mmCIF file of C-alpha atoms and ligand atoms in Angstrom:
data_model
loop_
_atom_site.group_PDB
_atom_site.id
_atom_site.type_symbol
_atom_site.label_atom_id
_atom_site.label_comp_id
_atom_site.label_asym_id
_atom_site.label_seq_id
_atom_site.Cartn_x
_atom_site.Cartn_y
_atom_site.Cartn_z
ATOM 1 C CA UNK A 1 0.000 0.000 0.000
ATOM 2 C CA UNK A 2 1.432 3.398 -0.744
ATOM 3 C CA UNK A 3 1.476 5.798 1.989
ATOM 4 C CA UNK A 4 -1.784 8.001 3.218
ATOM 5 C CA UNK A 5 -0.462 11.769 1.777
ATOM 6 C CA UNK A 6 -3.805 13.737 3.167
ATOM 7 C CA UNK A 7 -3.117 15.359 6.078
ATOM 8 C CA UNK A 8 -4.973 14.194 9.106
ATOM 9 C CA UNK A 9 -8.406 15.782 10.188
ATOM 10 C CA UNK A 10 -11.311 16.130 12.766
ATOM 11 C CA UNK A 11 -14.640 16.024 12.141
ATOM 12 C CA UNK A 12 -16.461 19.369 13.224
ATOM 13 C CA UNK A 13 -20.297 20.089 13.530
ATOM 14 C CA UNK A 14 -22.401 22.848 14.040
ATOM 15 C CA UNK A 15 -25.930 22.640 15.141
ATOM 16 C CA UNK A 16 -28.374 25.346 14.512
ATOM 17 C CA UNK A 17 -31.842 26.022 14.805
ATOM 18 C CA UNK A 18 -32.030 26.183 10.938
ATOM 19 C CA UNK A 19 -28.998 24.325 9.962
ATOM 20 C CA UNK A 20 -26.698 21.430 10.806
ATOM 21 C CA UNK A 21 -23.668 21.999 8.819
ATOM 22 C CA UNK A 22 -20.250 19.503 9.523
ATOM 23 C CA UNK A 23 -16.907 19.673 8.041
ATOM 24 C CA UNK A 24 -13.376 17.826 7.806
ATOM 25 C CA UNK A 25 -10.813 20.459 9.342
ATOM 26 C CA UNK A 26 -6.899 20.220 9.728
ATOM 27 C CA UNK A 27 -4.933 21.027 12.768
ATOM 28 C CA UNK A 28 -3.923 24.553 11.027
ATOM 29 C CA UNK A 29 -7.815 25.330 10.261
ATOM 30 C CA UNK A 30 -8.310 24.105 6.791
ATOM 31 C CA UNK A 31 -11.966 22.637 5.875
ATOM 32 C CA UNK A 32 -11.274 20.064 3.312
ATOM 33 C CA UNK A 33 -14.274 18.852 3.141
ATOM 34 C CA UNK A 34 -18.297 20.100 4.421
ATOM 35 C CA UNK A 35 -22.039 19.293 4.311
ATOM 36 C CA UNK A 36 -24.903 21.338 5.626
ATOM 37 C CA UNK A 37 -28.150 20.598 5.481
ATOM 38 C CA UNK A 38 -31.464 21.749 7.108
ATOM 39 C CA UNK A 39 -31.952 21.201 10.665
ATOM 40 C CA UNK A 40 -34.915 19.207 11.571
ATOM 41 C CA UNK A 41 -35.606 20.958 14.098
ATOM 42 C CA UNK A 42 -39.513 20.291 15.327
ATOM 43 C CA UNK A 43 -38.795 16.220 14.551
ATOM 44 C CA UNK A 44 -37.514 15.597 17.976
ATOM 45 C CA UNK A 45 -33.505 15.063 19.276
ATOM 46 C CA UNK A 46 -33.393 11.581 17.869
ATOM 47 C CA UNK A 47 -33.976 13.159 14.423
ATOM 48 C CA UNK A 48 -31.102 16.269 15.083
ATOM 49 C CA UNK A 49 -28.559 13.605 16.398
ATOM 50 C CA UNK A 50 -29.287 11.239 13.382
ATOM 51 C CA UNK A 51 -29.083 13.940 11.007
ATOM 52 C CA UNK A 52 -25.962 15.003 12.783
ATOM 53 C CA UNK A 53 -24.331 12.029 12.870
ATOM 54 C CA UNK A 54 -25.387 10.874 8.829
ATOM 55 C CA UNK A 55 -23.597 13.975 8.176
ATOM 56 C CA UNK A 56 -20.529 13.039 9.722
ATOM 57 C CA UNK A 57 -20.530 9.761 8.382
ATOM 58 C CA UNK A 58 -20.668 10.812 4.668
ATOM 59 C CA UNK A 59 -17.677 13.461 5.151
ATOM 60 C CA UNK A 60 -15.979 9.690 6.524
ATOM 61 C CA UNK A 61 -16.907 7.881 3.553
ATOM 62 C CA UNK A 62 -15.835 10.561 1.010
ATOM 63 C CA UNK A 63 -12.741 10.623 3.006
ATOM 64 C CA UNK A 64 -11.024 7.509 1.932
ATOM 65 C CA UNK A 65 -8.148 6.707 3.454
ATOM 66 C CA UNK A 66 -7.904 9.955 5.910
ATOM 67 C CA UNK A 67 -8.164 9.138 9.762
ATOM 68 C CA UNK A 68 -10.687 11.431 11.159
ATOM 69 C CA UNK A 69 -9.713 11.052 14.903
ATOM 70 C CA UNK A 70 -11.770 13.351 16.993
ATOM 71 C CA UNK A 71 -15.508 15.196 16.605
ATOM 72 C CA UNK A 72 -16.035 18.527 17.998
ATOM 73 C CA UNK A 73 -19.603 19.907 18.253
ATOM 74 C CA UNK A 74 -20.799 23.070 18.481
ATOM 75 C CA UNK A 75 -24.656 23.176 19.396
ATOM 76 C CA UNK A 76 -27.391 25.782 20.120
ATOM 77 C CA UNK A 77 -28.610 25.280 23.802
ATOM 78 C CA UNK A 78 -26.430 25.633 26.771
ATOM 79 C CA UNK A 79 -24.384 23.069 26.631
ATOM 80 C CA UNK A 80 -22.837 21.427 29.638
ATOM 81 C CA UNK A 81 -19.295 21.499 28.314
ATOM 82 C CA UNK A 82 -18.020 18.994 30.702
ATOM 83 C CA UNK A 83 -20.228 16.155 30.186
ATOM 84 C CA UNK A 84 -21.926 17.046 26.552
ATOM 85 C CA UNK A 85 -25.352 17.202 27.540
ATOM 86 C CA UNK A 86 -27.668 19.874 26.545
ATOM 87 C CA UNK A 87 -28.853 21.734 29.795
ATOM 88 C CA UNK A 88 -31.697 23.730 27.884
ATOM 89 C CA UNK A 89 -32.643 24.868 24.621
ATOM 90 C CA UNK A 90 -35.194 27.449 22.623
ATOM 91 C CA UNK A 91 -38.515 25.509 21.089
ATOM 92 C CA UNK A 92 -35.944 25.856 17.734
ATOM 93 C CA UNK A 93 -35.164 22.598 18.512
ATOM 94 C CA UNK A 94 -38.164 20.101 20.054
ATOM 95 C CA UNK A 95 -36.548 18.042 22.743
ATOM 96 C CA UNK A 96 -33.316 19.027 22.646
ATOM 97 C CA UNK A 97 -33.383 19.820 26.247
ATOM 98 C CA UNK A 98 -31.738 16.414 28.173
ATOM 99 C CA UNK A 99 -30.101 15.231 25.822
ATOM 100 C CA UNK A 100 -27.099 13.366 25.705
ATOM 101 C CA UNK A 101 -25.079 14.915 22.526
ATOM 102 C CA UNK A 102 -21.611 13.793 23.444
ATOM 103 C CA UNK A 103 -22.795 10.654 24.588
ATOM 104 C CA UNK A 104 -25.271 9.787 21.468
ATOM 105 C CA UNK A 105 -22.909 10.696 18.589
ATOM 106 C CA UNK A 106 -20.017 8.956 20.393
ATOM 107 C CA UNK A 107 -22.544 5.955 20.154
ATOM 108 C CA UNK A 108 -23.446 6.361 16.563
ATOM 109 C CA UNK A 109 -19.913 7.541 15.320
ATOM 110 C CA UNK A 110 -17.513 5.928 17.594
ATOM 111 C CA UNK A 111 -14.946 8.916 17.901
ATOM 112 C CA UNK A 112 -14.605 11.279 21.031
ATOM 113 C CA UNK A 113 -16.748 13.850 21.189
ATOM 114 C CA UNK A 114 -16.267 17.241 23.027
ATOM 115 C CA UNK A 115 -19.274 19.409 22.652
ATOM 116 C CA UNK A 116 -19.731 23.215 23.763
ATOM 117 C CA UNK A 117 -22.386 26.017 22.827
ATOM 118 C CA UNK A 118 -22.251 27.110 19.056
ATOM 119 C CA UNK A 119 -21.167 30.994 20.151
ATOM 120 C CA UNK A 120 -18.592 29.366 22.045
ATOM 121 C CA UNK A 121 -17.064 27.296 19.414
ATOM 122 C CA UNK A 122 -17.104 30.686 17.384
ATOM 123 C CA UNK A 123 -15.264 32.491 19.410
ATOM 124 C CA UNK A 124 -13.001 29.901 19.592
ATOM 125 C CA UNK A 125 -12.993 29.745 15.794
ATOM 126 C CA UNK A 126 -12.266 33.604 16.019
ATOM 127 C CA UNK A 127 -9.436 33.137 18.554
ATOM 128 C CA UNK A 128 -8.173 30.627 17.217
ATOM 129 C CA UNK A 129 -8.124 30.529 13.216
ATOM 130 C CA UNK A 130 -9.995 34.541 12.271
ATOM 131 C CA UNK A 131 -10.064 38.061 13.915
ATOM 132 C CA UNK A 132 -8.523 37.589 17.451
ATOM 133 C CA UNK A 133 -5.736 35.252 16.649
ATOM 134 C CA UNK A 134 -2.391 36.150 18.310
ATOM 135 C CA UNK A 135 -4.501 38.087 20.988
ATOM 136 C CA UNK A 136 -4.502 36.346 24.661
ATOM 137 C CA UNK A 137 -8.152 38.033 24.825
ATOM 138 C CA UNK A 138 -11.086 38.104 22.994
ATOM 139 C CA UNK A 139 -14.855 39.393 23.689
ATOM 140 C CA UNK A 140 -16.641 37.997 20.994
ATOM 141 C CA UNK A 141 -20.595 39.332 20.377
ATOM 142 C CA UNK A 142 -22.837 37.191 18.008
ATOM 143 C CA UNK A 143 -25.541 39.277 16.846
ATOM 144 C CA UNK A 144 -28.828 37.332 14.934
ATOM 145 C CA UNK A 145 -31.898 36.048 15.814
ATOM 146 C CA UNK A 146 -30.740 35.941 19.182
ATOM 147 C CA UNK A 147 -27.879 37.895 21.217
ATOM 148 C CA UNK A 148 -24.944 35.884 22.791
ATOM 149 C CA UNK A 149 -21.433 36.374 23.663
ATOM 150 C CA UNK A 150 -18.106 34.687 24.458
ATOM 151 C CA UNK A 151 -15.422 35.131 26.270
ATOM 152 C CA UNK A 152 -12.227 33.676 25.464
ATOM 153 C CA UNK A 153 -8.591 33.515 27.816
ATOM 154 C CA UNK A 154 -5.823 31.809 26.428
ATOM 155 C CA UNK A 155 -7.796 29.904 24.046
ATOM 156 C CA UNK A 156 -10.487 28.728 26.530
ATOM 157 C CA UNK A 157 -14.408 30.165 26.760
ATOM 158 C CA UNK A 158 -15.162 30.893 30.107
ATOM 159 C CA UNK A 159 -18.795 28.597 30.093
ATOM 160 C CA UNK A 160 -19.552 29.225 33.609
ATOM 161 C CA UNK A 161 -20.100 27.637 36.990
ATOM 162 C CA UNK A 162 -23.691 26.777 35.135
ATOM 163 C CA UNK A 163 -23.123 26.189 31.916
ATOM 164 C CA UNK A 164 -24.990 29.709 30.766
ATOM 165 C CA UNK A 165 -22.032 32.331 30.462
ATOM 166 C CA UNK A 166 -22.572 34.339 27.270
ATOM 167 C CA UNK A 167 -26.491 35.406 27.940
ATOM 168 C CA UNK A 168 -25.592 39.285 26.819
ATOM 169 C CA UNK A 169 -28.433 39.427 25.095
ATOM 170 C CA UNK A 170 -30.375 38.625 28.414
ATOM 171 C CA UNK A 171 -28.915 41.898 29.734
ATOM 172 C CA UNK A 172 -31.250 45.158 30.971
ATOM 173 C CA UNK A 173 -30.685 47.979 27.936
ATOM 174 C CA UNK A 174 -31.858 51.187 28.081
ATOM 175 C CA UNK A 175 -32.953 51.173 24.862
ATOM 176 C CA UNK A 176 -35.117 48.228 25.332
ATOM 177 C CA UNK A 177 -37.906 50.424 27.684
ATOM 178 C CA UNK A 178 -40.209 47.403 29.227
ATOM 179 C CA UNK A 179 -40.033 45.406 25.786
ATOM 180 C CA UNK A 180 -41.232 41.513 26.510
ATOM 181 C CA UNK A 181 -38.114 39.014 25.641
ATOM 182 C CA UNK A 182 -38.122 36.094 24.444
ATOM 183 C CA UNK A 183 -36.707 34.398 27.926
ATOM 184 C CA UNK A 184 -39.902 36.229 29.413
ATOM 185 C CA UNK A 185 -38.193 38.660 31.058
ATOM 186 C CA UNK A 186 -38.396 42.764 30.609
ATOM 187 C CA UNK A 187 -36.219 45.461 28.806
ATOM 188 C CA UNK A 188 -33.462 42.797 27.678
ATOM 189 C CA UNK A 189 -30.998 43.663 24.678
ATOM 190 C CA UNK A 190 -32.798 41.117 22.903
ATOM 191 C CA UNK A 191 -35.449 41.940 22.707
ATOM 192 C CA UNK A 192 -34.555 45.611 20.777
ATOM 193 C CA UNK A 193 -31.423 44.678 19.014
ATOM 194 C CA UNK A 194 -31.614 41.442 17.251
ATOM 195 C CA UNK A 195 -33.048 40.698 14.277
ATOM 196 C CA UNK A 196 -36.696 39.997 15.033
ATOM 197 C CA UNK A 197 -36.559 42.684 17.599
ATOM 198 C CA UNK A 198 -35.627 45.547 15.102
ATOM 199 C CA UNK A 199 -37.956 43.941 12.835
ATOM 200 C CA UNK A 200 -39.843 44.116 15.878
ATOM 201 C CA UNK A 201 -39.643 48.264 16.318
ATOM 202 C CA UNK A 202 -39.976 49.062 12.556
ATOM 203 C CA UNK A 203 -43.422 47.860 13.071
ATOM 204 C CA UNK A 204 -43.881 49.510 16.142
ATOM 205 C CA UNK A 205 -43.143 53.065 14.616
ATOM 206 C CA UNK A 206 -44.600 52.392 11.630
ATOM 207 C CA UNK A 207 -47.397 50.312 11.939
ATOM 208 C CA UNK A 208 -46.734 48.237 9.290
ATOM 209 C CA UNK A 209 -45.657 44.823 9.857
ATOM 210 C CA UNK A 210 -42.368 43.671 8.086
ATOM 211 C CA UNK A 211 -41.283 39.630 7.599
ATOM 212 C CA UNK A 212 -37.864 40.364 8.796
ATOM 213 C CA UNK A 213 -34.961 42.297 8.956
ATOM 214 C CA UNK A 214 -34.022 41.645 5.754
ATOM 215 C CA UNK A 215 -37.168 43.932 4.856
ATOM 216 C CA UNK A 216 -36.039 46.917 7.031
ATOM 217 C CA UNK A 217 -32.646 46.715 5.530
ATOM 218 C CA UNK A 218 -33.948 47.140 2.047
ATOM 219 C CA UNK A 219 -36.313 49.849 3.416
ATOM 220 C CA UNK A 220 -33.695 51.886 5.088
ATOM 221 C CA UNK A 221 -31.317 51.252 1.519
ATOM 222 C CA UNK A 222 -34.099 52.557 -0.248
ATOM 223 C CA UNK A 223 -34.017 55.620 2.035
ATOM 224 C CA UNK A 224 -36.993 55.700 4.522
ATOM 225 C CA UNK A 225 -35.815 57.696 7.258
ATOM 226 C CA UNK A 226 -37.997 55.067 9.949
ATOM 227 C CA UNK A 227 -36.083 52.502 8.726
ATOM 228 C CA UNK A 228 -32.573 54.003 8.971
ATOM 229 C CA UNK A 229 -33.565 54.929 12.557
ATOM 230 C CA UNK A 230 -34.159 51.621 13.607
ATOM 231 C CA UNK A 231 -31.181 50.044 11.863
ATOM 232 C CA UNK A 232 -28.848 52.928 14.071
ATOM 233 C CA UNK A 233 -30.874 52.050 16.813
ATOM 234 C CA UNK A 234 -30.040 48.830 16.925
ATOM 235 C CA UNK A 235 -26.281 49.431 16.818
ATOM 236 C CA UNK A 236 -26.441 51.731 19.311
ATOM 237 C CA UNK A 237 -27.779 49.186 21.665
ATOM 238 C CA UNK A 238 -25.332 46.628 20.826
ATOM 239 C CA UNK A 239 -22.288 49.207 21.149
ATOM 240 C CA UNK A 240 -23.488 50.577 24.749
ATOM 241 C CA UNK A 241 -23.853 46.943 26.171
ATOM 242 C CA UNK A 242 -20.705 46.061 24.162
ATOM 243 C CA UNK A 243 -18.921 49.448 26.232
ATOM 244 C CA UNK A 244 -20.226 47.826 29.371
ATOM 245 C CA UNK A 245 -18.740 44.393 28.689
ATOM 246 C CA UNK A 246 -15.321 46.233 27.212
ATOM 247 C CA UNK A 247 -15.280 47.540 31.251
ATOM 248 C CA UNK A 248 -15.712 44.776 32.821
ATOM 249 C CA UNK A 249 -13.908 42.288 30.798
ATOM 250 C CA UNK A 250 -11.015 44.714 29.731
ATOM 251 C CA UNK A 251 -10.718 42.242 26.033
ATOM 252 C CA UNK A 252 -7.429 42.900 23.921
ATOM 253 C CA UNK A 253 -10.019 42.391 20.935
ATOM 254 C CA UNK A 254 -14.259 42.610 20.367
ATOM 255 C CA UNK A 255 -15.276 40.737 17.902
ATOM 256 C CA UNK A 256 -19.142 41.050 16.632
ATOM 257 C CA UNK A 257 -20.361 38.742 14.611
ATOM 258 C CA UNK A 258 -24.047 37.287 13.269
ATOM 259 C CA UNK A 259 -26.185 37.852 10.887
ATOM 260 C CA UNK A 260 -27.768 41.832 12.101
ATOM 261 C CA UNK A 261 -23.503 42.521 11.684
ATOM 262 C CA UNK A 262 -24.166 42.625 7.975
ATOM 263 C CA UNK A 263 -26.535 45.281 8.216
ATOM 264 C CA UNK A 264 -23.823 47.862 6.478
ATOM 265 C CA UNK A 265 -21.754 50.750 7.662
ATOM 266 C CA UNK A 266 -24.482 52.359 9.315
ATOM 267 C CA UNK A 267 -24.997 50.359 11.950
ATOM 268 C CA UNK A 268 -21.608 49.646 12.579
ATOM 269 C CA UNK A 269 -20.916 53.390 12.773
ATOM 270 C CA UNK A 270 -23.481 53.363 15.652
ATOM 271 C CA UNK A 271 -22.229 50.542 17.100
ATOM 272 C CA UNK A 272 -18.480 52.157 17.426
ATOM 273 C CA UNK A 273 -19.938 55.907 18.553
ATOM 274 C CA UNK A 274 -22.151 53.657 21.139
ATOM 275 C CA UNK A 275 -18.798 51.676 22.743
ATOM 276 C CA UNK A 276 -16.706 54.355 22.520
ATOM 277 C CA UNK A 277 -19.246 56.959 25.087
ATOM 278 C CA UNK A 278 -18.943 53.650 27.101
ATOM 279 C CA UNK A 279 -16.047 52.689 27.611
ATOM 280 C CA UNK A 280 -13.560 53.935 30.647
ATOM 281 C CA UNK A 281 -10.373 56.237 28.352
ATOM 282 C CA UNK A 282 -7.847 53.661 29.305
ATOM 283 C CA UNK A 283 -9.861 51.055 26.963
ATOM 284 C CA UNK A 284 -10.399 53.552 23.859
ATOM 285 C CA UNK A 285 -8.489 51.737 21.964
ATOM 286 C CA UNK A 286 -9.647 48.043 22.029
ATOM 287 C CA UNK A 287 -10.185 47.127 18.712
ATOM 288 C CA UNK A 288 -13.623 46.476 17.350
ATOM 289 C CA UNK A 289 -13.843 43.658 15.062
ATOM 290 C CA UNK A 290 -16.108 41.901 12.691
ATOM 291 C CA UNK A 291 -15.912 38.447 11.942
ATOM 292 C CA UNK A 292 -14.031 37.138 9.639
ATOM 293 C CA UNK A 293 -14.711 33.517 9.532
ATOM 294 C CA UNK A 294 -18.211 34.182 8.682
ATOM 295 C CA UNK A 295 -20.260 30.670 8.832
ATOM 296 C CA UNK A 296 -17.180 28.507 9.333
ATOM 297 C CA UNK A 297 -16.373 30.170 12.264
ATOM 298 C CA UNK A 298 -18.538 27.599 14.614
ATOM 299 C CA UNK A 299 -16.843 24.815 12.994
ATOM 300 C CA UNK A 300 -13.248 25.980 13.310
ATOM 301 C CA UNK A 301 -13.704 26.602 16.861
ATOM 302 C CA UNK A 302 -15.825 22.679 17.205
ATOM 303 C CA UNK A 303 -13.029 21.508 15.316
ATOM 304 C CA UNK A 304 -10.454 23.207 18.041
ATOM 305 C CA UNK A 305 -11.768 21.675 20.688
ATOM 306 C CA UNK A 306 -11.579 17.892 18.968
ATOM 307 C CA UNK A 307 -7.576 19.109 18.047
ATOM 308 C CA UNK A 308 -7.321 19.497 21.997
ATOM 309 C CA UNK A 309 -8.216 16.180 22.612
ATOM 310 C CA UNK A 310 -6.097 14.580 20.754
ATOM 311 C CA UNK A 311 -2.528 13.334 21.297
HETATM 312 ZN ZN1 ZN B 401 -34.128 38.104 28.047
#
């Protein structure tokens, strides 16, 4: 037999409410190989880890001849890091609450399996592999449907002596008044600044109901002056809670990502003015970031974590 010439790889995955994409990565960060497909999300856990693990096994079989050695999962939930189990989860995905993900795919796949919440493995994506590599520190702020956050020291996300670090978007804003969130409490980030709460507010001041952000975004590029309010707005938000995290957490690096980040330069000019009346002068100059491993960034970071495992 002539000698195996790939390099050797990890499997990654990333769970999502919508999507369940997995990839082949290298030790440096390379994907040589991915699959993503929908999530199904209402057909129970059994049907996520399946799907999960089916994906896995196809990057295997196309594989020939490459030892895949380790799986690293990132998942929506909180995610008890330590033993892989999902602590709790959003109705996005039925079930998914209890249940065993380390434990299930290691079943199914026969590999080790670390597992940790998807804006984790970003940020560890980001610190590792994108924006923040080289830097000790790194805030990293996801920005989408909903709000979460990571923070990473010396290549390790601080999860929490529950599990739930990251909640920022669980946070009290002033800009959020008495707004209802989606975690049922009052006047949270999230429920102003993500994208179904800005879709949220253009309806409010409008009266008009809009499907999504998407809408408001081609409202406000089309110039409607309620529509480029709302898109500032929501910067705004995200930069003064980012300010607040900046002084507590003193990051070398921010990094926002998620999908509201590609709003334009608008909102990221709101979102700098916001941090910067924030933040303490000795932190004026942490650098704020966007993304730069877009979509692979929560497999890069899954993939990390598998790497760190290994011999
Ligand atoms: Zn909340």
């Amino acid at each position: 037999m002539s000698e195996v010439r790939t390099p050797p790889v990890v499997a990654a995955l990333d769970i999502g409410g919508t999507k369940t994409a997995a990839a082949l990565v290298t030790r440096q960060g390379e994907v040589v190989d991915r699959i993503t497909v929908p999530t199904p999300g209402r057909a129970g856990a059994t049907a996520i880890i399946d799907t999960a693990a089916d994906l896995v096994a196809r990057l295997r079989a196309r594989a020939m001849g490459t030892r895949v050695s380790a799986l690293g999962v990132g998942s929506a939930g909180v995610i008890d890091h330590r033993t892989g189990r999902v602590l709790s989860a959003t109705d996005a995905l039925a079930g998914w609450a209890g249940t065993d993900l380390s434990g299930r795919l290691r079943a199914l796949l026969d590999l080790p399996v670390t597992a940790i919440n998807d804006v984790h493995a970003h940020a560890l994506g980001e610190a590792r592999h994108g924006a923040a590599a080289g830097h000790q520190t790194l805030l990293l702020i996801a920005v989408g449907t909903g709000i979460g956050a990571s923070f990473v020291v010396d290549g390790s996300a601080l999860t929490g002596a529950h599990s739930a670090a990251g909640h920022a978007g669980h946070q009290p804003s002033p800009y959020a008044g008495r707004l209802r969130c989606t975690c049922g409490g009052q006047g949270h980030l999230e429920a102003i600044a993500s994208g179904p709460g800005l879709a949220e507010e253009y309806a409010r001041r409008t009266g008009q109901p809009v499907g999504d952000l998407r809408a408001v975004a081609v409202r406000a590029a089309d110039g409607d002056p309620i529509a480029r309010e709302v898109v500032l707005l929501g910067g705004a938000a995200v930069g003064s809670a980012v300010g607040g995290l900046v002084n507590m957490l003193d990051p070398a690096v921010v990094v926002i990502g998620g999908g509201v980040a590609g709003l334009g330069d608008a909102w990221w000019q709101a979102l700098r003015d916001a941090v910067r009346r924030e933040t303490l002068p000795v932190l004026d100059d942490v650098p704020v970031l966007a993304s730069t491993l877009g979509s692979d960034a929560p497999l890069l970071g899954a993939a990390a974590l598998a790497w760190e495992g290994t011999a």
